[in-house]
Tab-separated table of C-alpha atoms in Angstrom:
chain	number	residue	atom	x	y	z
A	115	MET	CA	-0.032	-0.129	-0.041
A	116	LYS	CA	2.827	2.267	0.808
A	117	SER	CA	4.688	1.952	-2.440
A	118	ILE	CA	1.113	2.707	-4.136
A	119	LYS	CA	0.942	5.967	-2.618
A	120	ARG	CA	4.698	6.477	-3.163
A	121	TRP	CA	4.284	5.978	-6.782
A	122	THR	CA	1.108	7.951	-7.083
A	123	GLY	CA	2.904	11.007	-4.969
A	124	ILE	CA	5.806	10.881	-8.003
A	125	TRP	CA	3.449	10.793	-10.715
A	126	LEU	CA	1.062	13.638	-9.178
A	127	VAL	CA	4.438	15.995	-8.894
A	128	ALA	CA	5.865	14.846	-12.450
A	129	ALA	CA	2.483	15.814	-13.884
A	130	VAL	CA	2.316	19.295	-12.041
A	131	PHE	CA	5.890	19.856	-13.123
A	132	ALA	CA	5.273	19.000	-16.825
A	133	ALA	CA	1.786	21.052	-16.810
A	134	SER	CA	3.556	23.775	-15.527
A	135	MET	CA	6.234	23.469	-18.427
A	136	LEU	CA	3.121	23.792	-20.598
A	137	PHE	CA	1.547	27.138	-19.065
A	138	PHE	CA	4.746	29.083	-18.393
A	139	PRO	CA	6.864	30.736	-20.705
A	140	ASN	CA	10.325	29.673	-21.497
A	141	ASP	CA	12.088	33.338	-21.206
A	142	ALA	CA	10.821	35.665	-18.788
A	143	SER	CA	10.011	39.244	-19.915
A	144	ALA	CA	9.747	42.396	-17.712
A	145	CYS	CA	6.924	43.876	-20.421
A	146	SER	CA	3.436	42.230	-20.402
A	147	CYS	CA	0.687	43.731	-21.991
A	148	VAL	CA	-3.208	43.473	-21.662
A	149	ARG	CA	-4.386	43.285	-25.017
A	150	PRO	CA	-7.371	45.382	-25.999
A	151	ASP	CA	-10.558	43.005	-27.243
A	152	SER	CA	-11.002	44.862	-30.494
A	153	ILE	CA	-9.344	47.087	-32.899
A	154	GLU	CA	-12.002	49.500	-32.466
A	155	GLU	CA	-10.850	49.383	-28.863
A	156	THR	CA	-7.340	49.848	-30.047
A	157	LYS	CA	-8.164	52.873	-32.183
A	158	ASN	CA	-10.099	54.464	-29.272
A	159	LYS	CA	-7.390	54.333	-26.927
A	160	SER	CA	-4.839	55.961	-29.599
A	161	ASP	CA	-4.311	59.433	-30.047
A	162	ALA	CA	-2.907	59.071	-33.548
A	163	VAL	CA	-3.166	56.155	-36.121
A	164	PHE	CA	-1.439	56.352	-39.218
A	165	GLU	CA	0.799	53.442	-41.919
A	166	GLY	CA	4.179	54.728	-42.696
A	167	THR	CA	7.511	53.588	-43.610
A	168	ALA	CA	10.227	53.622	-40.908
A	169	LYS	CA	12.905	55.931	-42.516
A	170	SER	CA	15.470	56.207	-39.264
A	171	VAL	CA	15.951	54.775	-36.178
A	172	LYS	CA	18.090	56.355	-33.497
A	173	PRO	CA	18.732	56.700	-29.976
A	174	SER	CA	16.744	59.650	-28.327
A	175	SER	CA	17.973	61.883	-25.301
A	176	ILE	CA	14.286	62.792	-24.981
A	177	ALA	CA	12.777	61.123	-21.762
A	178	LEU	CA	9.841	58.841	-22.352
A	179	PHE	CA	6.624	59.657	-20.535
A	180	ARG	CA	5.668	56.556	-18.841
A	181	SER	CA	9.035	55.067	-18.468
A	182	SER	CA	12.586	55.427	-17.264
A	183	ALA	CA	14.282	53.544	-20.045
A	184	LYS	CA	16.456	54.768	-22.599
A	185	ALA	CA	14.443	56.248	-25.921
A	186	VAL	CA	14.700	55.477	-29.612
A	187	LYS	CA	13.064	57.915	-31.654
A	188	ALA	CA	11.613	56.281	-35.173
A	189	SER	CA	11.187	58.880	-37.836
A	190	PHE	CA	8.248	57.921	-40.361
A	191	GLN	CA	7.286	58.965	-43.937
A	192	VAL	CA	3.370	58.886	-43.471
A	193	ASN	CA	1.194	57.388	-46.393
A	194	GLU	CA	-2.114	57.037	-45.005
A	195	VAL	CA	-3.827	58.520	-41.663
A	196	TRP	CA	-6.935	57.278	-39.780
A	197	LYS	CA	-6.708	59.228	-36.664
A	198	GLY	CA	-4.840	62.214	-35.094
A	199	HIS	CA	-3.465	65.203	-36.634
A	200	VAL	CA	-0.714	63.602	-38.369
A	201	THR	CA	1.913	65.369	-40.603
A	202	PRO	CA	3.751	63.774	-43.680
A	203	THR	CA	6.419	63.309	-41.736
A	204	ILE	CA	6.235	62.287	-38.211
A	205	GLU	CA	8.456	61.140	-35.228
A	206	VAL	CA	7.554	58.586	-32.633
A	207	LEU	CA	9.282	57.233	-29.337
A	208	THR	CA	9.376	54.107	-28.095
A	209	ALA	CA	11.638	52.280	-25.183
A	210	SER	CA	14.960	51.007	-26.700
A	211	GLY	CA	13.992	47.285	-26.033
A	212	SER	CA	11.216	44.733	-26.142
A	213	ASP	CA	12.132	44.036	-22.484
A	214	THR	CA	11.145	47.352	-21.527
A	215	CYS	CA	8.139	47.431	-23.670
A	216	GLY	CA	9.677	49.276	-26.832
A	217	PHE	CA	8.376	48.469	-30.180
A	218	VAL	CA	11.667	47.501	-32.246
A	219	PHE	CA	11.482	49.410	-35.643
A	220	GLN	CA	13.631	48.605	-38.410
A	221	GLU	CA	14.584	51.108	-41.325
A	222	GLY	CA	12.770	50.719	-44.341
A	223	GLU	CA	10.037	48.602	-43.003
A	224	ARG	CA	5.795	49.664	-43.336
A	225	TYR	CA	4.252	49.830	-39.995
A	226	LEU	CA	0.688	50.510	-39.048
A	227	VAL	CA	1.118	52.452	-35.802
A	228	TYR	CA	-1.085	53.297	-32.998
A	229	ALA	CA	0.388	55.953	-31.210
A	230	ALA	CA	-0.211	58.152	-28.087
A	231	ALA	CA	0.371	61.633	-27.354
A	232	THR	CA	2.761	62.576	-24.142
A	233	GLY	CA	3.060	66.143	-24.094
A	234	LYS	CA	4.979	67.285	-27.339
A	235	SER	CA	5.867	63.946	-28.378
A	236	MET	CA	4.008	60.685	-29.851
A	237	GLU	CA	4.864	57.208	-28.149
A	238	VAL	CA	4.339	53.554	-29.036
A	239	SER	CA	5.026	50.531	-26.951
A	240	LEU	CA	4.541	46.577	-27.445
A	241	CYS	CA	1.242	47.102	-25.913
A	242	SER	CA	-0.245	50.192	-28.349
A	243	GLY	CA	-0.945	47.688	-30.938
A	244	THR	CA	1.681	48.943	-33.643
A	245	MET	CA	2.618	46.154	-35.837
A	246	LEU	CA	4.355	45.238	-38.921
A	247	HIS	CA	2.117	46.244	-42.101
A	248	SER	CA	2.511	42.872	-43.787
A	249	LYS	CA	0.763	41.706	-40.260
A	250	ALA	CA	-2.007	44.164	-40.307
A	251	ASN	CA	-4.544	42.978	-43.061
A	252	GLU	CA	-7.116	42.832	-40.367
A	253	HIS	CA	-6.753	46.197	-38.792
A	254	ILE	CA	-6.566	47.792	-42.188
A	255	THR	CA	-9.605	46.194	-43.860
A	256	TRP	CA	-11.705	47.218	-40.311
A	257	LEU	CA	-10.047	50.684	-40.374
A	258	GLY	CA	-11.185	51.080	-44.159
A	259	SER	CA	-10.190	54.069	-46.084
A	260	GLY	CA	-7.933	56.678	-44.480
A	261	SER	CA	-7.027	60.110	-45.551
A	262	LEU	CA	-3.645	61.273	-47.016
A	263	PRO	CA	-1.566	63.435	-44.711
A	264	PRO	CA	-1.424	67.249	-45.510
A	265	GLN	CA	1.296	68.107	-48.047
A	266	PRO	CA	4.013	70.420	-47.293
A	267	GLY	CA	3.246	73.765	-48.907
A	268	SER	CA	-0.530	73.028	-49.266
A	269	ASP	CA	-1.500	75.604	-47.704
A	270	MET	CA	0.939	77.997	-49.112
A	271	GLN	CA	-0.644	76.716	-52.596
A	272	GLN	CA	-3.964	77.651	-51.776
A	273	GLN	CA	-2.552	80.873	-50.768
A	274	GLU	CA	-1.182	81.699	-53.859
A	275	GLN	CA	-4.223	80.470	-55.817
A	276	SER	CA	-6.348	82.835	-54.215
A	277	SER	CA	-3.377	85.544	-54.090
A	278	PRO	CA	-4.078	86.720	-57.620
A	279	TRP	CA	-7.527	87.229	-57.328
A	280	LYS	CA	-6.671	89.631	-54.591
A	281	LEU	CA	-3.906	91.196	-56.070
A	282	TYR	CA	-6.493	91.910	-59.176
A	283	LEU	CA	-9.057	93.192	-56.542
A	284	VAL	CA	-6.536	95.534	-55.125
A	285	ILE	CA	-5.133	97.168	-58.467
A	286	GLY	CA	-8.751	97.190	-59.680
A	287	GLY	CA	-9.343	99.175	-56.325
A	288	LEU	CA	-6.540	101.639	-56.828
A	289	ALA	CA	-7.745	101.680	-60.718
A	290	ALA	CA	-11.065	102.971	-59.836
A	291	ILE	CA	-9.539	105.378	-57.430
A	292	LEU	CA	-6.965	106.834	-59.674
A	293	VAL	CA	-9.591	107.319	-62.330
A	294	GLY	CA	-12.191	109.274	-59.853
A	295	TYR	CA	-9.417	111.331	-58.931
A	296	VAL	CA	-8.259	112.322	-62.494
A	297	TYR	CA	-12.294	112.985	-62.922
A	298	TYR	CA	-12.335	114.900	-60.128
A	299	ARG	CA	-9.664	117.325	-61.040
A	300	LYS	CA	-10.928	117.401	-64.475
A	301	GLN	CA	-14.054	118.634	-63.139
A	302	LYS	CA	-12.591	121.127	-61.054
A	303	ARG	CA	-10.400	122.358	-63.691
A	304	SER	CA	-12.676	123.241	-65.990
A	305	LYS	CA	-15.215	124.858	-63.332
A	306	SER	CA	-12.555	127.355	-62.382
A	307	ARG	CA	-12.339	127.937	-66.422
A	308	THR	CA	-16.089	129.309	-66.677
């Protein structure tokens, strides 16, 4: 009877050990994310949502808002915008490594970026929903058609296009004043002669 209990105990310990190997990851990470339930929730929690190509990824001296980790600055050429005031080129900050929840960007790769505004900068993390464009089909389908970011100089072009009309109005107004003045002077001279 003792040997049966002993073997049962050994098998129980072995089963618990085997189960623990299945349910616990092999490598520990200091970063853990609670994933949002839906794409809509991910978008709603973000201040900016855009798709763009990482043009440069460099260490940054700017401090991250919610972390003491070293920061990395990724500069993007933006192709499409779904939310936020996103310029054609934008910089985002992230922690320098995935162990501190930093998203690892690669120059030349396209990304769907979900960013949070933190003061004067935009930040992303492993938990923000940011992903490679090649893995973002479901998100992009749900987001639908975005808009193009405002192009540099588009305000200036609009001003230049409206400027000729303003110039013509000013010139026409000055010409009318000049014609009126000349007419007035002629009338005054003809009355003084009579």
